[in-house]
mmCIF file of C-alpha atoms in Angstrom:
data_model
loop_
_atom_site.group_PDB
_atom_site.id
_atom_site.type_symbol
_atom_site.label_atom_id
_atom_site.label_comp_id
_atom_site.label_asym_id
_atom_site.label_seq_id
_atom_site.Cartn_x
_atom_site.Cartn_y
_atom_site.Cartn_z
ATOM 1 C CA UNK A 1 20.044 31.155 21.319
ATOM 2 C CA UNK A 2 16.925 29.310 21.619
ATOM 3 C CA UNK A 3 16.864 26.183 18.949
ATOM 4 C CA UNK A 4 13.438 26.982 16.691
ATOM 5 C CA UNK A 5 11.390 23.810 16.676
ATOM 6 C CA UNK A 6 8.013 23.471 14.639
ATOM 7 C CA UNK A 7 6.275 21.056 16.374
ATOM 8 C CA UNK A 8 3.363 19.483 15.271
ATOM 9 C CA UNK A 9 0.332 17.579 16.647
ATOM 10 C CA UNK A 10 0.751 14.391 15.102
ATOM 11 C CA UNK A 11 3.546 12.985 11.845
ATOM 12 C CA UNK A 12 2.090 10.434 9.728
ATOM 13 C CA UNK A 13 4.892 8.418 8.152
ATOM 14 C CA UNK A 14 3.428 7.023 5.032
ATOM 15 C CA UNK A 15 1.374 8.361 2.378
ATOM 16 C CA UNK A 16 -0.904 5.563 1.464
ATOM 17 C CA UNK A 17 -4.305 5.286 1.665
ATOM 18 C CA UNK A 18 -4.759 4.203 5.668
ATOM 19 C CA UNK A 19 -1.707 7.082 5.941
ATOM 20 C CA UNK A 20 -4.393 9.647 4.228
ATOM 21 C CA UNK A 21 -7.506 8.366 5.818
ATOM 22 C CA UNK A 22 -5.339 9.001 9.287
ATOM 23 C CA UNK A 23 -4.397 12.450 8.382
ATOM 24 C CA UNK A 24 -8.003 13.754 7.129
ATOM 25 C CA UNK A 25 -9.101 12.117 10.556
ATOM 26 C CA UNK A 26 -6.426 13.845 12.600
ATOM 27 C CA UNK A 27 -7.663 16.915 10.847
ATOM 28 C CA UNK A 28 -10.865 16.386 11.989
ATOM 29 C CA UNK A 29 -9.982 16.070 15.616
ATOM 30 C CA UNK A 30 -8.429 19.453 15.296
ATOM 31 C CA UNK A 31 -4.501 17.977 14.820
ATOM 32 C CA UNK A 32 -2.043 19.661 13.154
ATOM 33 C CA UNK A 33 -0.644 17.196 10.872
ATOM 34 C CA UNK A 34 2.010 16.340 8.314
ATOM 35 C CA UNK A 35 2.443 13.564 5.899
ATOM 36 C CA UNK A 36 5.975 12.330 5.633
ATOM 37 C CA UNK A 37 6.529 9.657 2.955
ATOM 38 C CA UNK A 38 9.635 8.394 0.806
ATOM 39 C CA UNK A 39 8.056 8.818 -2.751
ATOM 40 C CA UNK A 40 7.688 12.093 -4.527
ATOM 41 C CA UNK A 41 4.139 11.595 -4.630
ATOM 42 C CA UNK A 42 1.161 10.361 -2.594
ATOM 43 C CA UNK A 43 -0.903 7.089 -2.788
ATOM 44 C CA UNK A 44 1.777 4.716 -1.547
ATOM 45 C CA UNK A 45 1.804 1.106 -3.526
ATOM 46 C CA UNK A 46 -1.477 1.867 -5.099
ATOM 47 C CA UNK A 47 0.284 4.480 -7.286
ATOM 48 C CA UNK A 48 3.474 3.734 -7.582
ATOM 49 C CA UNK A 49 2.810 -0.251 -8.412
ATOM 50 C CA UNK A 50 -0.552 -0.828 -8.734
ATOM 51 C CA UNK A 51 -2.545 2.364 -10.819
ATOM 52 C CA UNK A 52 -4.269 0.615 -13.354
ATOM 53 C CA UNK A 53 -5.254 -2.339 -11.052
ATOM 54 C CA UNK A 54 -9.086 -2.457 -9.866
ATOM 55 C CA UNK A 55 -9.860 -2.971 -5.875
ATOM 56 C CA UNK A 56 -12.420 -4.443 -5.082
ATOM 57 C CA UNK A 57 -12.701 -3.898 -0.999
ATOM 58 C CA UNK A 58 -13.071 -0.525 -1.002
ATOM 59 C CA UNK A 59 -16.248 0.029 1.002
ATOM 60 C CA UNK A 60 -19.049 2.085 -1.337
ATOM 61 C CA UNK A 61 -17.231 0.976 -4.691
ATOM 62 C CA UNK A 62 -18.392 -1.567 -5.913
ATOM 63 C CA UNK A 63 -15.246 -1.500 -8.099
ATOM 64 C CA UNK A 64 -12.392 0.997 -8.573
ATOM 65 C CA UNK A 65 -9.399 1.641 -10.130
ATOM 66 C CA UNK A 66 -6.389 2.293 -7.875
ATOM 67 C CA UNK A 67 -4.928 5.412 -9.170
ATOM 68 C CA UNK A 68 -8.594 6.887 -8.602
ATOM 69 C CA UNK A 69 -9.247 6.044 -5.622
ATOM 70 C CA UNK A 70 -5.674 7.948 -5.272
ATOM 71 C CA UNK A 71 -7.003 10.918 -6.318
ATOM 72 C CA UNK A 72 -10.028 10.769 -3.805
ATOM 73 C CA UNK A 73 -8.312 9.184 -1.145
ATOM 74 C CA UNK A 74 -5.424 12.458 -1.540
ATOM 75 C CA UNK A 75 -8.146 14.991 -1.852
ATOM 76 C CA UNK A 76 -9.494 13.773 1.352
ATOM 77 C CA UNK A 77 -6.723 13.782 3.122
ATOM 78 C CA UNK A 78 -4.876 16.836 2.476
ATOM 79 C CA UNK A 79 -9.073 18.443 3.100
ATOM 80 C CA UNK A 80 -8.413 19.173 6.495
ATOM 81 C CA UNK A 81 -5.283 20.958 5.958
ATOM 82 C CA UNK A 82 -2.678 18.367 6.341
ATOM 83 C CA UNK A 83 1.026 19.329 4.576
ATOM 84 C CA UNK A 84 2.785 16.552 3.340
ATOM 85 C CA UNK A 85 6.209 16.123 3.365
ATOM 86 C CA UNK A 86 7.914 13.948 -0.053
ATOM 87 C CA UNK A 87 10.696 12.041 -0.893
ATOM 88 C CA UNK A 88 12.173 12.162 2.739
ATOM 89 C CA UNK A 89 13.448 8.802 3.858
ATOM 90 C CA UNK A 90 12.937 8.677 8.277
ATOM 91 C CA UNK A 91 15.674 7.583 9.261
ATOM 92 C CA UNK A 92 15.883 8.106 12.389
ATOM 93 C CA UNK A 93 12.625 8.453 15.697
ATOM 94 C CA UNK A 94 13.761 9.059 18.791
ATOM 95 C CA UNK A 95 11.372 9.758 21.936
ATOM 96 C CA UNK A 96 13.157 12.651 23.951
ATOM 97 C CA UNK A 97 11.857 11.722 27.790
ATOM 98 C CA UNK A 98 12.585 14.880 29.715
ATOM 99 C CA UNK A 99 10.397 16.931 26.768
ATOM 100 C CA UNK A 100 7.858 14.163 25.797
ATOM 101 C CA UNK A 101 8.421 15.247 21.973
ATOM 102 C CA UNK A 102 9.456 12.978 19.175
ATOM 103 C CA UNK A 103 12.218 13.651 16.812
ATOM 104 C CA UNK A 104 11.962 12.580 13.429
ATOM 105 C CA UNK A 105 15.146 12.820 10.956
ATOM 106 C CA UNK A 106 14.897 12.226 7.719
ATOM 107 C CA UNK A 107 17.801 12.116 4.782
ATOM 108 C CA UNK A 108 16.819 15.871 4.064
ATOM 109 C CA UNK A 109 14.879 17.744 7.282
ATOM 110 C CA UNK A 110 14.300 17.737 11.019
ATOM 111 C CA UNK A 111 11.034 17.154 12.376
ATOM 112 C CA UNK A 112 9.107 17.835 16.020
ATOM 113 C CA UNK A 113 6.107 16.250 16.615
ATOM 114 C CA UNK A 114 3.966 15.350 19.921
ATOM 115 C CA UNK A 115 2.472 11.956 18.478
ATOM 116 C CA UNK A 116 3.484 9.934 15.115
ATOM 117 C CA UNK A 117 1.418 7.254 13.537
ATOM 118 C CA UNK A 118 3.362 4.653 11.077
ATOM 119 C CA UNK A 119 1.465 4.278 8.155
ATOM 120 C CA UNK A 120 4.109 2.228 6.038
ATOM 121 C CA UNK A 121 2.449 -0.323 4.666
ATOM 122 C CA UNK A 122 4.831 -3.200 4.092
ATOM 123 C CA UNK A 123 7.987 -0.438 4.428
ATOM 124 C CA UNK A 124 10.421 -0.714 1.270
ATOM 125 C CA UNK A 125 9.439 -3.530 -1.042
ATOM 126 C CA UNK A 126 11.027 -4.880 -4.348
ATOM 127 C CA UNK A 127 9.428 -7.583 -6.682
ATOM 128 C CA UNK A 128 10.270 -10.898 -6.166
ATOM 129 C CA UNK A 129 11.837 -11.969 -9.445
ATOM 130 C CA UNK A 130 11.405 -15.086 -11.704
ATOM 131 C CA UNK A 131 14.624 -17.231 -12.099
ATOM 132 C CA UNK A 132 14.410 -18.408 -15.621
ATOM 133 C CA UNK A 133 16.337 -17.838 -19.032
ATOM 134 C CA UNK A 134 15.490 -15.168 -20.795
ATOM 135 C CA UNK A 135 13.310 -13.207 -18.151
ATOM 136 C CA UNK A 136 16.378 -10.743 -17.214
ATOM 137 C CA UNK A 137 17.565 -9.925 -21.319
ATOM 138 C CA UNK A 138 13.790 -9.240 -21.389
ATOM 139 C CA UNK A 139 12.994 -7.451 -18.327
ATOM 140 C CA UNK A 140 11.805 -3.630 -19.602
ATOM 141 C CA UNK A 141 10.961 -5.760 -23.220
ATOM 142 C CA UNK A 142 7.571 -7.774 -22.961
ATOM 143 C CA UNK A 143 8.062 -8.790 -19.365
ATOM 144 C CA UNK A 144 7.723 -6.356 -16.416
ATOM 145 C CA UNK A 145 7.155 -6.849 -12.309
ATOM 146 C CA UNK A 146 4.972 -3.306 -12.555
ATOM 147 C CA UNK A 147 2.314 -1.802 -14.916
ATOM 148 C CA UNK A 148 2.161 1.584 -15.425
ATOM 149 C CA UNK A 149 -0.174 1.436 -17.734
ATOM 150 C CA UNK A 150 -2.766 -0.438 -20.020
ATOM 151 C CA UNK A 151 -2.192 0.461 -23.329
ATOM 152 C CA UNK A 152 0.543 -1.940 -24.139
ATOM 153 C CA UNK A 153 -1.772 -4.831 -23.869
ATOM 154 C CA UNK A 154 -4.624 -3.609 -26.170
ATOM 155 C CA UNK A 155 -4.462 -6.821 -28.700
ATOM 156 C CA UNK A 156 -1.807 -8.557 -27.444
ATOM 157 C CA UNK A 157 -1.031 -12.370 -25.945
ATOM 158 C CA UNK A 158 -0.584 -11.400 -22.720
ATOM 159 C CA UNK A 159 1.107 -14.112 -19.707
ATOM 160 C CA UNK A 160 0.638 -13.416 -16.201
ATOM 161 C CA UNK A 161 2.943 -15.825 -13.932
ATOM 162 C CA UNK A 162 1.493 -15.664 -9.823
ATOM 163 C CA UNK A 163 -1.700 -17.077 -8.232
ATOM 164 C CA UNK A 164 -2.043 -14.150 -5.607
ATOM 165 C CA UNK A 165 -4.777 -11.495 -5.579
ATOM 166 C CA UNK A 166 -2.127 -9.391 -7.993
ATOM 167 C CA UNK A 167 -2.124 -11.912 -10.502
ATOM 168 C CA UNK A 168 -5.549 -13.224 -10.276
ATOM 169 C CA UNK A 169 -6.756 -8.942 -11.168
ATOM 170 C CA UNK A 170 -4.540 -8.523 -13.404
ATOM 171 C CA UNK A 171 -6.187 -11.676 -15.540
ATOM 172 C CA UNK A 172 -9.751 -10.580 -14.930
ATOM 173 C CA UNK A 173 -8.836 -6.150 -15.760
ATOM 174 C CA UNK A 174 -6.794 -7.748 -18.955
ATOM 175 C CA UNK A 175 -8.563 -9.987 -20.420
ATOM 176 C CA UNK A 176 -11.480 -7.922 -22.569
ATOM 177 C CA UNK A 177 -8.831 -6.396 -24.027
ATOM 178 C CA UNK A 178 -6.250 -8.382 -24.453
ATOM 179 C CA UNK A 179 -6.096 -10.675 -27.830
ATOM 180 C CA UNK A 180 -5.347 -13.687 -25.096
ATOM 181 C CA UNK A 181 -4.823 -13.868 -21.728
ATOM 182 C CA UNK A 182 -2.777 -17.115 -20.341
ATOM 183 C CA UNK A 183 -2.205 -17.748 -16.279
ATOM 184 C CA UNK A 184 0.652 -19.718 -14.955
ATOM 185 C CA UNK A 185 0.811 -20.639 -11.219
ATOM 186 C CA UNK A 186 2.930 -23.463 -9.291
ATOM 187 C CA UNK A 187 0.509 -23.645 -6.522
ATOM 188 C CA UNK A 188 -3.236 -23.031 -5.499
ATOM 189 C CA UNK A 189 -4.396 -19.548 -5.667
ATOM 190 C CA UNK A 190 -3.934 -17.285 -2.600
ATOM 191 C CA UNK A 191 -6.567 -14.731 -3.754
ATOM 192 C CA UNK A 192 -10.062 -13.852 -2.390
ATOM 193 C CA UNK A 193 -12.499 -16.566 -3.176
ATOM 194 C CA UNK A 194 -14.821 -14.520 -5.521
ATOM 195 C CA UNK A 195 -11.972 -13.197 -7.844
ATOM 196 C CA UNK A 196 -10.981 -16.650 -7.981
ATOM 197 C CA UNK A 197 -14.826 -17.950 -9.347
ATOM 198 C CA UNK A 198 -14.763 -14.654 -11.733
ATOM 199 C CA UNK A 199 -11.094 -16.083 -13.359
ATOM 200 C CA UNK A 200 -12.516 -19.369 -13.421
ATOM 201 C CA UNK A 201 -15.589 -18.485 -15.347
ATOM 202 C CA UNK A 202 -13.603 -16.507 -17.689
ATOM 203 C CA UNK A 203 -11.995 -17.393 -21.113
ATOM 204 C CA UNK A 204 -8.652 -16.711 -19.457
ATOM 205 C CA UNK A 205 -6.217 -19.996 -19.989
ATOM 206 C CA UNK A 206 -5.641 -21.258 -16.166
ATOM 207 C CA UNK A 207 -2.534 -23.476 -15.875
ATOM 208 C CA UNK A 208 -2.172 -24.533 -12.337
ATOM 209 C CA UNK A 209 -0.891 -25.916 -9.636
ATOM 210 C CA UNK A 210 2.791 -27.298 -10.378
ATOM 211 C CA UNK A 211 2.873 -25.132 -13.569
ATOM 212 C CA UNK A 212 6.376 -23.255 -13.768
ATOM 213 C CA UNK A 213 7.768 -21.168 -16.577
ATOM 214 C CA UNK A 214 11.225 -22.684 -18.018
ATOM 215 C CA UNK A 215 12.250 -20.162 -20.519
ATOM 216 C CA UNK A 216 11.245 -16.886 -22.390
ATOM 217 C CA UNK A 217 11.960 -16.596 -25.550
ATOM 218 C CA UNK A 218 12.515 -13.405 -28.137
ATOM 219 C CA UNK A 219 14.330 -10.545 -30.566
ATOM 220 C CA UNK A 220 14.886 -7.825 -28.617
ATOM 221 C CA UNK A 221 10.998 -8.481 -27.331
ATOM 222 C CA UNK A 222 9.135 -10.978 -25.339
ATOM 223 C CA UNK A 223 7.474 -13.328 -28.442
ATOM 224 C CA UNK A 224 7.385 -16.787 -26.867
ATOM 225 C CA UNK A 225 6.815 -18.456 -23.274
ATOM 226 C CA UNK A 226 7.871 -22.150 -22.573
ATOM 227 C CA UNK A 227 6.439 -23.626 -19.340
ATOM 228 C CA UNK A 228 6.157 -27.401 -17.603
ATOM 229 C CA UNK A 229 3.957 -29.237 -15.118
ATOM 230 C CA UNK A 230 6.984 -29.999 -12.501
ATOM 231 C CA UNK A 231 5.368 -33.082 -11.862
ATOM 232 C CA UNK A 232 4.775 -34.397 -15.572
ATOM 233 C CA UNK A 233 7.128 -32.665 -17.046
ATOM 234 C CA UNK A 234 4.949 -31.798 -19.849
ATOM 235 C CA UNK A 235 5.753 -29.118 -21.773
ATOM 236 C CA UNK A 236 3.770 -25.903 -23.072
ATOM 237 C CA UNK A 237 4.749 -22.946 -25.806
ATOM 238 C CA UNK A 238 2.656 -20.082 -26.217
ATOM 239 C CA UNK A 239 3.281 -16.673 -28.057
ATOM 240 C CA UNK A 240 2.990 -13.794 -25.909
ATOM 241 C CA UNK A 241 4.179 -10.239 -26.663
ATOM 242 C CA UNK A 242 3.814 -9.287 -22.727
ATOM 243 C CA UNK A 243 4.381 -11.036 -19.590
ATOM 244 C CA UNK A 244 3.453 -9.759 -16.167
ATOM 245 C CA UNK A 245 5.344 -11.693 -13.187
ATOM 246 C CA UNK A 246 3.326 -11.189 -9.989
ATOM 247 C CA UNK A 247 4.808 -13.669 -7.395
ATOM 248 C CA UNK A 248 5.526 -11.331 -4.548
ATOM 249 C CA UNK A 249 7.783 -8.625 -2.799
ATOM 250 C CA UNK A 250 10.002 -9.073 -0.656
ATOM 251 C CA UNK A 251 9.433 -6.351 2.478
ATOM 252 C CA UNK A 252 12.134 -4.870 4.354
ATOM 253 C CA UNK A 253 11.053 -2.282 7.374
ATOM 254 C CA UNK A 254 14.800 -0.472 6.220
ATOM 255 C CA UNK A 255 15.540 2.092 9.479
ATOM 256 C CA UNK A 256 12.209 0.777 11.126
ATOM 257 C CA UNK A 257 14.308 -2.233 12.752
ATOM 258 C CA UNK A 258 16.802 -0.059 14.457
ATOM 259 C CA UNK A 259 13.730 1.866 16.319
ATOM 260 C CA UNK A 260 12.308 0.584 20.045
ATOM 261 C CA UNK A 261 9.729 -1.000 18.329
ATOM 262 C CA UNK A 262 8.595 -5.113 18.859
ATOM 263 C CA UNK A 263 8.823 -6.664 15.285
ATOM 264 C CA UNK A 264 7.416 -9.994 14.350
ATOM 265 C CA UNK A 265 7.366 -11.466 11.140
ATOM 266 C CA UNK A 266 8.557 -7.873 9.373
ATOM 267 C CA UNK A 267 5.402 -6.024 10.958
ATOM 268 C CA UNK A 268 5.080 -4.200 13.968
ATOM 269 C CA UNK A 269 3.511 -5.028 17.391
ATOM 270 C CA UNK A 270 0.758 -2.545 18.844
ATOM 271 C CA UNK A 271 -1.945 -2.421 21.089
ATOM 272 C CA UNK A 272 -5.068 -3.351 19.435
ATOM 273 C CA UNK A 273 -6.986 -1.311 21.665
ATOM 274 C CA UNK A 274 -5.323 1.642 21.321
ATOM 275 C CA UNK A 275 -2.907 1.193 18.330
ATOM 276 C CA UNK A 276 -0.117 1.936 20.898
ATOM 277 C CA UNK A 277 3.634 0.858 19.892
ATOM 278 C CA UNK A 278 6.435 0.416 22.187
ATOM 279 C CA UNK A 279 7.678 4.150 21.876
ATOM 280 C CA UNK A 280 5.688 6.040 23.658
ATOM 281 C CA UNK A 281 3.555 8.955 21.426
ATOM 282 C CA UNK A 282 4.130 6.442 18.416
ATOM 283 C CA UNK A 283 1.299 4.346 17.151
ATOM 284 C CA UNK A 284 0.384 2.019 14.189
ATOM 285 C CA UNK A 285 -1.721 1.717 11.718
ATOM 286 C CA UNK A 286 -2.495 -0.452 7.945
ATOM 287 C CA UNK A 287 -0.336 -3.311 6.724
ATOM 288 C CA UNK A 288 2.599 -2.435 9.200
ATOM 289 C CA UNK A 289 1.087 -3.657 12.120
ATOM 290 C CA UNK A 290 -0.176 -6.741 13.482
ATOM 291 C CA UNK A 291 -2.137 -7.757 16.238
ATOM 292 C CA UNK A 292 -4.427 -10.620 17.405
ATOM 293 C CA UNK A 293 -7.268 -9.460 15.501
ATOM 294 C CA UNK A 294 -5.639 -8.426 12.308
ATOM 295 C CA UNK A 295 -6.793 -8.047 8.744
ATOM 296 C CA UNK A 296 -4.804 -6.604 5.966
ATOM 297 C CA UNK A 297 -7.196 -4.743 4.031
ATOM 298 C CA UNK A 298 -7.587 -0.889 3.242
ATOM 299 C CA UNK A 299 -10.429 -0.716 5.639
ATOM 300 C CA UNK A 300 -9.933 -1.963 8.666
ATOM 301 C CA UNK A 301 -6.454 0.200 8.493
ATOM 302 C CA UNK A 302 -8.309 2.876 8.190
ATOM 303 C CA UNK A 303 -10.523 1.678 11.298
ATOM 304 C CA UNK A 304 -7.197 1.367 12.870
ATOM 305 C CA UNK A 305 -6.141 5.307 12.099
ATOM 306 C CA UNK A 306 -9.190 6.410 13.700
ATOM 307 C CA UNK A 307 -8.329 4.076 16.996
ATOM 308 C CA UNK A 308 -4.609 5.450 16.711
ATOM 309 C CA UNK A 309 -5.436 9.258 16.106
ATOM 310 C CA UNK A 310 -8.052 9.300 19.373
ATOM 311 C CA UNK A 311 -5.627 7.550 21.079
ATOM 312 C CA UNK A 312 -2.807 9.798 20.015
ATOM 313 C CA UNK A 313 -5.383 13.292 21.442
ATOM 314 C CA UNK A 314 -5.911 11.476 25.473
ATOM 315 C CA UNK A 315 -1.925 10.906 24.791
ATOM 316 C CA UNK A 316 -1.525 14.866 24.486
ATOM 317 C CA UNK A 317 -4.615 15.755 26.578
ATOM 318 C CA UNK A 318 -5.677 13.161 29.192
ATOM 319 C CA UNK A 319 -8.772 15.150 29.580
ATOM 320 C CA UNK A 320 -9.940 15.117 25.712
ATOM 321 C CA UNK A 321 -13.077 13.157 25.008
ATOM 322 C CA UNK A 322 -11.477 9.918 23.635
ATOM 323 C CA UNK A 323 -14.645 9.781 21.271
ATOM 324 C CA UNK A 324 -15.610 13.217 19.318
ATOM 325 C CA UNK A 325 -18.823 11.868 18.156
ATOM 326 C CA UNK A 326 -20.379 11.258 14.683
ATOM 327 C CA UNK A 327 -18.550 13.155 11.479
ATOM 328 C CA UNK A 328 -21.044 15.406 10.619
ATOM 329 C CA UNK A 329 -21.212 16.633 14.408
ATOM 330 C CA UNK A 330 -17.574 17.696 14.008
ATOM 331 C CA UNK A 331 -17.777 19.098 10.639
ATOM 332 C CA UNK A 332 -20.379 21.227 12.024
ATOM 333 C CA UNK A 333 -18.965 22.206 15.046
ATOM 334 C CA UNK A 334 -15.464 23.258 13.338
ATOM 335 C CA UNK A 335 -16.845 25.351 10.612
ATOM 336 C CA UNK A 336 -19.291 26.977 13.165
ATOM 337 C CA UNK A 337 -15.755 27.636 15.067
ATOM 338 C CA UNK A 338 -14.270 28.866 11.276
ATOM 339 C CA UNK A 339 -17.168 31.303 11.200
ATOM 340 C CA UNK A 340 -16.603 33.072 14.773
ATOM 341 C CA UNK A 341 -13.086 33.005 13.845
ATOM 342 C CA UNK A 342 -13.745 34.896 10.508
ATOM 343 C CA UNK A 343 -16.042 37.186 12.296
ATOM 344 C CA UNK A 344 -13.775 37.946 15.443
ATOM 345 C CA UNK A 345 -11.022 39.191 12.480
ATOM 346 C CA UNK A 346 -13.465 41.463 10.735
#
């Protein structure tokens, strides 16, 4: 008996927003597509750590709030009939030679696919956490690594500890409606120079570089943060009924590693001409990947999709037209195609 295998065009492992992006694109190029991603629902980090945070690189907004940008970037993606896949784990690729088809197992499902394109962002991630008395008893009670949502800070003295983009956005969205909003960084900041000059300008309390928390302090709930210059050693109370720690995640690529892919420095070597990995059908887009010219920002992944999903059609048909032409072209000539379809039937 014959082993029934649903192949599909092209498998986008991750949901995020490059991972969307590449599967409305593939859709466009006339790809059957599915989205495969761990979480039970899509939007990647932007959802599941980051909703209530604003971005700010998004090209045409000047300004938007993750979780909506979600909901356009998941409209758009699932538009031209891509069917995701959630809360599968891949664990395992494998390029079968004599068949040129890629096998994709994950901890509930087989899949077939002719191309794949790794969307993963930074793979599995968990918050870096802050060593200092008081912070664990109080974790879930004043002081959390993720926001869900902004409510909790209406009115209150709020402490952010980090000098990265998180923590620098999380100062500037909190503090018109926080009662007081105090920073706390060891370093210089490491976010983008203009978010920087906003915090600056603001009446947000800056305490940096060698500024380190030493203890938290409270009854059942965050009510007091202590916190030294390293170098002075002078010391600093203030009350605060929430804390957000931002220093970081700690990435690990979790079954990635065990693939025949080239990893350096946790990320994943391709082709910047053609998005290409070392697996042959396999390709890379987003945060995942590196190359000589590399950016990590939401749009030049999603530049990177549309290299990697061309690239992925002269993979299955040497003879497709590596470029289709401008969007509305396509649009136009697929629902003309939907139309002699529809009348063929009738």
């Amino acid at each position: 008996m014959t082993e029934h295998r649903d192949i599909y065009d092209i498998t986008i492992i991750g949901g995020g927003p490059v991972g969307l992006f590449a599967a409305f694109y593939a859709g466009m190029r006339g790809l059957r597509t599915k989205i495969i991603d761990s979480l039970d629902e899509l939007g990647g980090q932007l959802v599941a750590v980051y909703p209530e945070k604003y971005i700010y690189d998004i090209a045409g907004y000047p300004q938007i709030l993750a979780k909506d940008y979600v909901k356009h970037a998941v409209e758009q993606g699932l538009s031209t009939g891509a069917e995701p896949f959630l809360g599968e784990d891949i664990q395992v690729l494998e390029h079968l030679e004599d068949e040129n088809l890629l096998r994709l197992v994950t901890n509930k499902a087989e899949h077939w696919s002719r191309t794949a394109l790794i969307c993963a962002g930074v793979g599995a991630f968990e918050p870096k956490r802050l060593d200092a008395p008081g912070v664990a008893d109080l974790e879930g009670h004043g002081i959390q690594y993720f926001v869900r949502g902004l409510d909790r800070f209406q009115d209150k003295d709020v402490v952010i500890v980090g000098g990265g983009d998180s923590a620098v956005d999380w100062a500037l969205t909190l503090e018109p409606m926080a009662r007081h909003v105090t920073l706390i960084h060891r370093s210089k900041f490491r976010a983008h120079e203009s978010s920087v000059q906003k915090l600056e300008e603001s009446s947000v309390d800056l305490y940096y570089p060698f500024y380190e928390v030493k203890e938290v302090r409270g009854n059942g709930h965050l009510e007091e943060v202590h916190f030294h210059q390293s170098r002075t050693q002078e010391e600093h109370v203030v009350p605060a009924q929430e804390m957000i720690i931002a220093i970081g995640f700690v990435a690990d690529l979790g079954p990635l590693k065990s693939w025949d892919l080239t990893i350096e420095r946790n990320t994943i070597v391709v082709d910047p001409l053609t998005m290409a990995t070392g697996i042959p059908g396999v390709f890379g887009a987003g945060d995942i990947v590196t190359h000589p010219a590399k950016f990590k920002l939401i749009a030049t992944g999603a530049g990177e999709a549309v290299i990697a999903v061309n690239h992925a059609v002269t993979y299955m048909d040497p003879s497709a037209r590596l470029d289709p032409g401008h969007s509305t072209n396509i649009m136009e000539k697929k629902k003309k195609q939907a139309e002699k379809a529809g009348a063929s039937a009738d």
